[in-house]
Amino acid sequence: MGISLLLASLFTSLILSRSAADEKFDVRQHLATVTRYGVAQDSNTDSFVPSVIPDGCSAIHLNLLARHGTRSPTTKRIKELDRLAARLDVLLNDAKDEAGQNSSSLNTPAWLWGWRSPWEGKQKGGELINKGEEELYLLGKRIKEKFAALFDEEYHPDVFSIRATQVPRASASAVAFGIGLFAGKGNLGPGGHRAFSVISESRASDMCLRFYDSCQTYKRYKENQEPAVDKIKEPILRIIAAEVGRRYQLGFTKQDVASLWFLCKQEASLLDITNQACGLFNATEVSLLEWTDDLEGFLLNGYGNSVNYRMGIPLLQDVIQSIEQAIIAKEGNHTPGTFEKARLRFAHAETVAPFACLLGLFLEGSEFEQIQREEPLDLPSKPPQKRNWKGSVVAPFAGNTMLVLYACHSDDSTTVISSEDRRKKYFVQVLHNEIPVRLPGCGNIDFCPLEVFKEQIVNPHLKHDFDSVCNFMPENTKVHLVSDS
């Protein structure tokens, strides 16, 4: 049986089995990477219990990588929604003509008639919106509160380094974060704000935060794989189009469903509207559409191929360098204010997802060992089975990963830290979306000895370098995703 026919039979049975859980289903938790940060946090279901930081351990340095906050649709997508409006007019008129005198019996939602995009007429898009500003502002305030001792010094750009890509929504996110982080530290306005520096590199040379723009191997891989990804998504879109079309007596195509799903995500995330485009789909259909988005993210930005994350080695090296410099300052008893205490970066989902893969996050069982051996992972399980790789968790709007370096000592005079390796007193804790996460490369604990972190998680990647990863195309770069038999 061909893969398309097999998927069709499986997904038809899923779609037709509408569940009573629809009434409790919150579509805002299933918008893949278009999910708002607060919703992503509220929907976290991981039962992992984080470590209690031992007495005598204190945070001495923090690395942050954050995605920009909630943004408006890009210019390209705004045009797609304008085309959707024209297409809906055609479908509705066709349905009305076909129904003739019985047009009053059409089962079409009232909002569809005369619908126009909320972004109609906008010439520019992709900017950070108010919700996105608030996400980063509040993140800055929470980090300052959680790591108060790290941020108790007078601001200096060499102590608190803030970097963003040249894309305005990323730099605006950095500014919103800094306003929250440094609130009360200055003399500007009633909030006691202060000016601070945000550094950006050109898109062409930003190897740490936009490595995907400079990696030729990745560009070729993505170009080759996008048709294969579309082939996986096609039967799902086609069957949902048939089901939704039958339900509302409209001749929807798979492209119509793709555009309506995009509209659903924008309405629900940006406007808190869940009863229009999102209301066209039932919970099972939303889950399947979310899965197709997650599958695309997995294959083109995640564990689908090692080039997706190995091209992020310059970022990983930058993180490790900052950790090493913090240890040198600690060991040398450097004067406060003369060394960096936090390196804060603001970028995109295409940066955040590969970095999570470099750390081995969202893996189960033997998958970490498979990654180390550069063996391909199975695709994320389709609903209703559970899966770890979900865009709403990996890289929602304002999604972030923090690496906190701790220095530990014992107040007990009977406890002596081995002089053979003083660095055993340094530990790394990784937090994703502000929640400590287990590290498969460190025995599934979250408070990892620095040397273990480097040996098991970092060093296997550093056997490669950006040039070797990005300037040639190995034979196994292309992954054969689907085949008919």
XYZ file of C-alpha atoms in Angstrom:
485
model
C 0.000 0.000 0.000
C 1.364 3.461 -0.895
C 2.300 5.784 1.931
C -0.356 8.327 0.885
C -3.153 5.732 0.977
C -1.935 4.369 4.300
C -1.860 7.849 5.854
C -5.266 8.589 4.416
C -6.859 5.556 6.056
C -5.195 6.258 9.383
C -6.018 9.934 9.480
C -9.573 9.498 8.247
C -10.300 7.281 11.230
C -8.714 9.830 13.566
C -10.531 12.824 12.122
C -13.929 11.162 12.120
C -13.595 10.118 15.765
C -14.424 13.468 17.318
C -13.815 13.394 21.033
C -15.804 14.801 23.915
C -12.527 16.405 24.921
C -13.144 19.016 22.183
C -15.034 21.118 24.696
C -11.988 21.321 26.996
C -9.489 21.676 24.183
C -7.627 25.011 24.188
C -6.360 25.603 20.681
C -3.949 28.264 21.966
C -1.821 25.473 23.443
C -1.442 23.814 20.034
C -0.108 26.548 17.765
C 3.411 25.135 17.341
C 5.984 27.944 17.200
C 3.234 30.585 16.994
C 2.294 29.835 20.622
C 2.525 32.766 23.027
C 5.041 32.373 25.833
C 2.598 32.513 28.734
C 0.431 29.836 27.149
C 3.472 27.633 26.552
C 4.450 27.926 30.207
C 0.936 27.182 31.431
C 0.682 24.067 29.254
C 3.949 22.508 30.470
C 3.191 18.928 31.556
C 6.693 17.657 32.330
C 6.679 15.866 35.676
C 10.447 16.215 36.132
C 11.379 17.403 39.634
C 14.372 19.760 39.429
C 17.345 19.557 41.761
C 17.544 21.597 44.912
C 20.636 23.760 44.537
C 22.963 22.630 47.338
C 23.972 24.972 50.126
C 27.280 26.584 49.324
C 26.519 26.873 45.618
C 25.988 30.256 44.018
C 25.339 31.376 40.450
C 28.347 33.205 39.011
C 27.404 33.510 35.335
C 24.314 33.232 33.133
C 23.977 32.565 29.413
C 20.600 33.309 27.849
C 19.360 32.593 24.354
C 15.818 33.856 23.741
C 13.564 34.018 20.744
C 11.871 37.308 19.973
C 8.415 37.846 21.427
C 5.044 37.586 19.722
C 5.115 39.361 16.367
C 2.745 40.315 13.575
C 2.608 38.272 10.358
C 5.410 38.923 7.892
C 4.729 40.864 4.690
C 4.674 37.629 2.679
C 2.088 36.113 5.008
C -0.039 39.271 4.986
C -0.343 38.872 1.221
C -1.317 35.219 1.695
C -4.181 36.276 3.967
C -5.331 38.829 1.390
C -5.429 36.038 -1.194
C -7.369 33.889 1.275
C -10.022 36.597 1.612
C -10.496 36.669 -2.166
C -10.576 32.869 -2.289
C -13.245 32.673 0.421
C -15.409 35.090 -1.547
C -15.215 32.762 -4.555
C -16.009 29.641 -2.485
C -18.970 31.268 -0.768
C -20.443 32.588 -4.002
C -20.009 29.181 -5.641
C -21.754 27.500 -2.718
C -24.559 30.075 -2.810
C -25.066 29.640 -6.563
C -25.096 25.867 -6.242
C -27.627 25.968 -3.420
C -29.901 28.305 -5.390
C -33.165 28.896 -3.569
C -31.908 26.748 -0.688
C -28.950 29.069 0.058
C -30.428 29.883 3.469
C -29.753 26.294 4.465
C -26.005 26.572 3.903
C -24.058 25.485 6.958
C -21.356 28.151 6.628
C -20.179 30.183 9.638
C -21.463 33.753 9.505
C -17.989 35.269 9.975
C -16.837 33.922 6.615
C -19.204 36.178 4.684
C -17.334 39.350 3.812
C -14.314 38.404 5.924
C -11.219 40.538 5.465
C -7.795 40.070 6.982
C -7.130 42.091 10.158
C -3.821 43.039 8.507
C -5.360 44.127 5.194
C -3.587 47.133 3.743
C -0.436 46.782 5.835
C 2.665 47.204 3.718
C 5.109 45.983 6.338
C 4.955 43.148 8.833
C 6.910 40.944 11.219
C 7.315 43.592 13.926
C 7.171 42.907 17.656
C 3.664 43.622 18.967
C 2.650 44.824 22.435
C 2.157 41.277 23.721
C 5.681 40.433 22.565
C 7.156 43.459 24.307
C 5.438 42.430 27.527
C 6.693 38.831 27.249
C 10.330 39.945 27.141
C 9.883 42.745 29.677
C 8.423 40.338 32.238
C 11.079 37.716 31.434
C 13.756 40.289 32.268
C 12.075 41.131 35.570
C 11.723 37.458 36.558
C 15.343 36.640 35.729
C 16.528 39.606 37.778
C 14.411 38.416 40.706
C 15.501 34.774 40.423
C 19.206 35.575 40.090
C 19.306 38.752 42.143
C 22.938 38.298 43.233
C 24.066 38.128 39.599
C 22.433 41.412 38.677
C 23.208 43.456 41.788
C 26.134 45.300 40.201
C 26.140 48.645 38.447
C 25.394 48.178 34.748
C 28.278 48.058 32.320
C 28.061 46.546 28.803
C 31.111 44.385 29.499
C 29.447 42.978 32.626
C 25.998 42.437 31.133
C 26.468 41.802 27.426
C 23.299 42.060 25.320
C 23.339 40.878 21.728
C 20.599 40.590 19.113
C 20.296 39.864 15.431
C 19.814 42.774 13.066
C 16.156 41.862 12.553
C 14.127 44.602 14.281
C 11.844 42.235 16.243
C 14.899 40.607 17.844
C 16.590 43.870 18.803
C 13.259 45.255 20.045
C 12.899 42.131 22.189
C 16.359 42.760 23.634
C 15.327 46.320 24.503
C 12.083 45.192 26.161
C 14.027 42.574 28.155
C 16.621 45.138 29.231
C 13.943 47.568 30.405
C 12.632 44.858 32.705
C 16.067 43.658 33.794
C 17.454 47.083 34.660
C 14.262 48.710 35.968
C 15.088 50.850 38.995
C 18.786 50.950 38.122
C 18.750 54.408 36.513
C 17.275 57.875 36.653
C 15.118 57.969 33.518
C 11.434 58.564 34.154
C 9.323 57.430 37.100
C 10.406 53.807 36.619
C 14.060 54.605 37.215
C 15.103 53.267 33.808
C 18.538 53.540 32.295
C 20.103 53.302 28.861
C 21.930 50.105 27.901
C 23.765 48.745 24.899
C 22.461 46.155 22.430
C 25.050 44.857 19.953
C 24.130 43.450 16.547
C 26.172 42.038 13.700
C 25.203 42.123 10.048
C 23.104 39.202 8.873
C 25.881 38.072 6.551
C 28.475 37.744 9.322
C 26.401 36.817 12.400
C 27.820 33.339 12.952
C 26.475 32.983 16.494
C 22.837 33.964 16.080
C 22.136 33.591 12.338
C 24.459 30.716 11.434
C 21.798 29.292 9.109
C 22.273 32.240 6.744
C 25.923 31.334 6.155
C 25.766 27.530 6.100
C 25.737 26.398 2.475
C 25.280 22.733 3.384
C 22.180 23.581 5.371
C 20.743 25.735 2.594
C 21.099 22.865 0.124
C 19.697 20.357 2.597
C 16.661 22.544 3.305
C 16.020 23.156 -0.382
C 16.166 19.417 -1.066
C 14.008 18.406 1.878
C 11.184 20.913 1.687
C 9.394 18.963 -1.108
C 9.668 15.766 0.957
C 8.197 17.540 3.987
C 5.336 18.789 1.826
C 4.754 15.223 0.665
C 4.253 14.067 4.253
C 1.894 16.929 5.010
C -0.122 16.586 1.798
C -2.424 13.665 2.694
C -3.268 15.230 6.056
C -4.167 18.570 4.485
C -6.124 16.856 1.726
C -8.220 14.746 4.093
C -8.874 17.616 6.472
C -9.882 19.744 3.478
C -12.430 17.102 2.463
C -13.803 16.756 5.982
C -14.033 20.498 6.711
C -15.435 21.117 3.238
C -18.145 18.524 3.779
C -18.931 19.978 7.182
C -19.429 23.508 5.892
C -20.463 22.740 2.300
C -17.471 24.543 0.789
C -14.970 23.266 -1.783
C -11.824 23.648 0.300
C -8.489 22.543 -1.139
C -5.385 21.550 0.786
C -3.968 25.045 0.157
C -7.140 26.561 1.607
C -6.683 24.466 4.744
C -3.035 25.477 5.025
C -4.002 29.166 4.806
C -6.915 28.769 7.228
C -4.626 26.995 9.688
C -2.166 29.875 9.424
C -5.023 32.327 10.018
C -6.151 30.281 13.018
C -2.689 30.531 14.567
C -2.488 34.271 13.995
C -5.983 34.962 15.322
C -5.572 32.785 18.405
C -2.066 33.919 19.320
C -2.148 37.605 18.411
C -5.828 38.494 18.778
C -7.182 35.868 21.223
C -9.820 34.917 18.670
C -10.471 31.176 18.767
C -13.997 30.896 17.382
C -13.382 31.875 13.747
C -10.658 30.148 11.703
C -9.769 27.875 14.618
C -13.447 27.049 15.059
C -13.504 25.442 11.612
C -11.365 22.566 12.927
C -12.121 20.051 15.645
C -9.563 19.061 18.274
C -8.311 16.040 16.336
C -7.748 18.115 13.217
C -5.930 20.826 15.162
C -3.686 18.174 16.737
C -2.826 16.777 13.314
C -2.156 20.220 11.847
C 0.047 21.041 14.828
C 1.905 17.770 14.255
C 2.627 18.683 10.634
C 4.162 21.959 11.829
C 6.199 20.134 14.473
C 7.328 17.573 11.915
C 8.561 20.349 9.644
C 10.431 21.970 12.535
C 11.977 18.642 13.531
C 13.193 17.903 10.009
C 14.375 21.374 9.006
C 15.496 22.898 12.334
C 15.813 20.005 14.764
C 17.038 16.447 15.078
C 16.005 15.539 11.518
C 19.605 15.921 10.368
C 22.814 16.749 12.216
C 23.563 19.722 9.957
C 20.505 21.467 11.448
C 22.234 21.874 14.800
C 25.916 21.298 14.065
C 25.899 24.560 12.126
C 25.248 26.188 15.521
C 28.707 25.222 16.796
C 29.886 28.885 16.808
C 27.106 29.682 19.291
C 28.024 26.710 21.470
C 31.673 27.766 21.406
C 30.665 31.287 22.418
C 28.706 29.924 25.381
C 31.587 27.734 26.551
C 34.046 30.592 26.146
C 31.909 32.781 28.393
C 31.779 30.016 31.005
C 35.547 29.564 30.918
C 36.076 33.311 31.284
C 33.741 33.382 34.278
C 35.763 30.623 35.950
C 39.016 32.469 35.305
C 37.533 35.576 36.946
C 36.316 33.499 39.890
C 39.610 31.686 40.381
C 41.580 34.927 40.015
C 39.385 36.841 42.474
C 38.911 39.556 39.890
C 37.482 42.844 41.085
C 33.679 43.064 40.700
C 32.734 45.130 37.687
C 35.750 43.980 35.658
C 34.330 40.727 34.293
C 31.193 39.493 32.557
C 28.359 38.051 34.641
C 25.734 37.502 31.954
C 25.672 37.096 28.198
C 22.155 37.725 26.886
C 21.209 36.878 23.285
C 18.012 37.501 21.311
C 17.323 35.753 18.036
C 14.837 33.463 16.293
C 13.213 30.032 16.384
C 15.821 28.928 13.826
C 18.465 29.711 16.465
C 16.695 28.452 19.593
C 15.699 25.022 18.224
C 19.185 24.012 16.960
C 20.747 25.166 20.229
C 18.337 22.959 22.199
C 19.491 20.057 20.010
C 23.158 20.815 20.693
C 22.363 20.389 24.396
C 20.436 17.164 23.791
C 17.099 18.458 25.072
C 13.760 16.732 24.348
C 15.307 13.298 23.895
C 14.288 9.986 25.459
C 15.973 6.681 26.217
C 18.786 5.857 23.822
C 18.140 8.820 21.532
C 21.025 10.815 22.985
C 23.431 7.987 22.145
C 21.927 7.818 18.650
C 22.631 11.506 18.172
C 26.212 11.055 19.348
C 26.626 8.284 16.768
C 24.960 10.526 14.181
C 22.186 7.999 13.630
C 18.815 9.372 12.482
C 15.975 9.544 14.979
C 12.442 8.391 14.338
C 10.026 11.106 13.336
C 7.912 12.574 16.148
C 4.953 10.315 16.923
C 1.676 11.421 15.397
C -1.372 12.118 17.553
C -2.829 10.790 19.703
C 0.554 9.404 20.786
C 2.671 11.699 22.931
C 5.888 13.256 21.664
C 8.686 15.312 23.162
C 9.308 17.504 20.128
C 6.598 20.171 20.160
C 7.191 23.586 18.646
C 5.020 25.138 21.352
C 7.605 23.997 23.903
C 10.851 23.997 21.910
C 10.549 27.505 20.462
C 7.354 29.424 21.264
C 7.395 33.199 21.044
C 9.947 34.402 23.647
C 11.049 30.775 24.160
C 14.428 30.653 25.846
C 17.265 28.486 27.094
C 19.501 29.490 29.998
C 22.770 27.960 31.134
C 23.580 28.977 34.682
C 27.096 28.385 35.971
C 27.354 27.623 39.679
C 30.438 27.660 41.896
C 30.123 25.389 44.910
C 32.064 25.132 48.130
C 31.440 23.374 51.394
C 30.913 25.223 54.642
C 31.749 21.979 56.404
C 35.438 22.072 57.301
C 35.543 18.273 57.171
C 34.603 18.295 53.496
C 37.498 18.948 51.152
C 37.113 19.558 47.435
C 39.629 17.427 45.591
C 42.752 19.358 44.713
C 43.269 17.029 41.744
C 40.552 18.818 39.806
C 39.316 22.069 41.307
C 36.822 22.413 38.480
C 34.710 19.651 39.989
C 33.218 22.397 42.129
C 31.598 24.016 39.080
C 28.170 22.938 37.864
C 25.874 23.884 34.995
C 22.099 23.981 35.223
C 20.083 24.281 32.018
C 16.666 25.904 32.111
C 14.318 25.888 29.151
C 11.513 28.426 29.284
C 12.722 29.150 32.833
C 12.197 25.549 33.992
C 15.184 23.316 34.860
C 15.340 20.412 32.419
C 16.943 16.995 32.518
C 20.098 16.525 30.487
C 20.273 13.091 28.812
C 24.023 13.588 28.410
C 24.407 14.005 32.167
C 22.467 11.014 33.437
C 19.115 12.798 33.096
C 19.852 15.224 35.916
C 19.646 19.000 35.636
C 22.533 20.044 37.918
C 25.478 18.771 35.928
C 29.177 18.863 36.879
C 30.848 21.189 34.408
C 33.448 18.662 33.313
C 30.766 16.053 32.614
C 28.749 18.655 30.737
C 31.732 19.485 28.562
C 32.899 15.910 28.044
C 29.537 14.292 27.329
C 27.505 17.087 25.740
C 29.804 19.769 24.332
C 33.010 18.078 23.194
C 31.427 15.557 20.785
C 30.097 18.522 18.803
C 33.404 20.359 18.922
C 35.055 17.549 16.986
C 33.470 19.411 14.084
C 33.771 23.038 13.089
C 31.560 25.389 11.140
C 33.597 25.154 7.953
C 33.647 21.368 7.884
C 29.903 21.204 8.555
C 28.789 23.982 6.231
C 31.054 24.000 3.231
C 30.497 20.562 1.791
C 27.607 18.177 1.200
C 28.146 14.655 2.564
C 26.261 11.858 0.847
C 24.034 11.211 3.858
C 22.930 14.843 4.216
C 19.721 14.202 2.330
C 17.192 12.222 4.359
C 14.699 10.097 2.418
C 11.509 10.740 4.346
C 8.825 8.986 2.388
C 8.539 6.417 -0.338
C 5.751 4.616 -2.151
C 5.794 0.854 -2.349
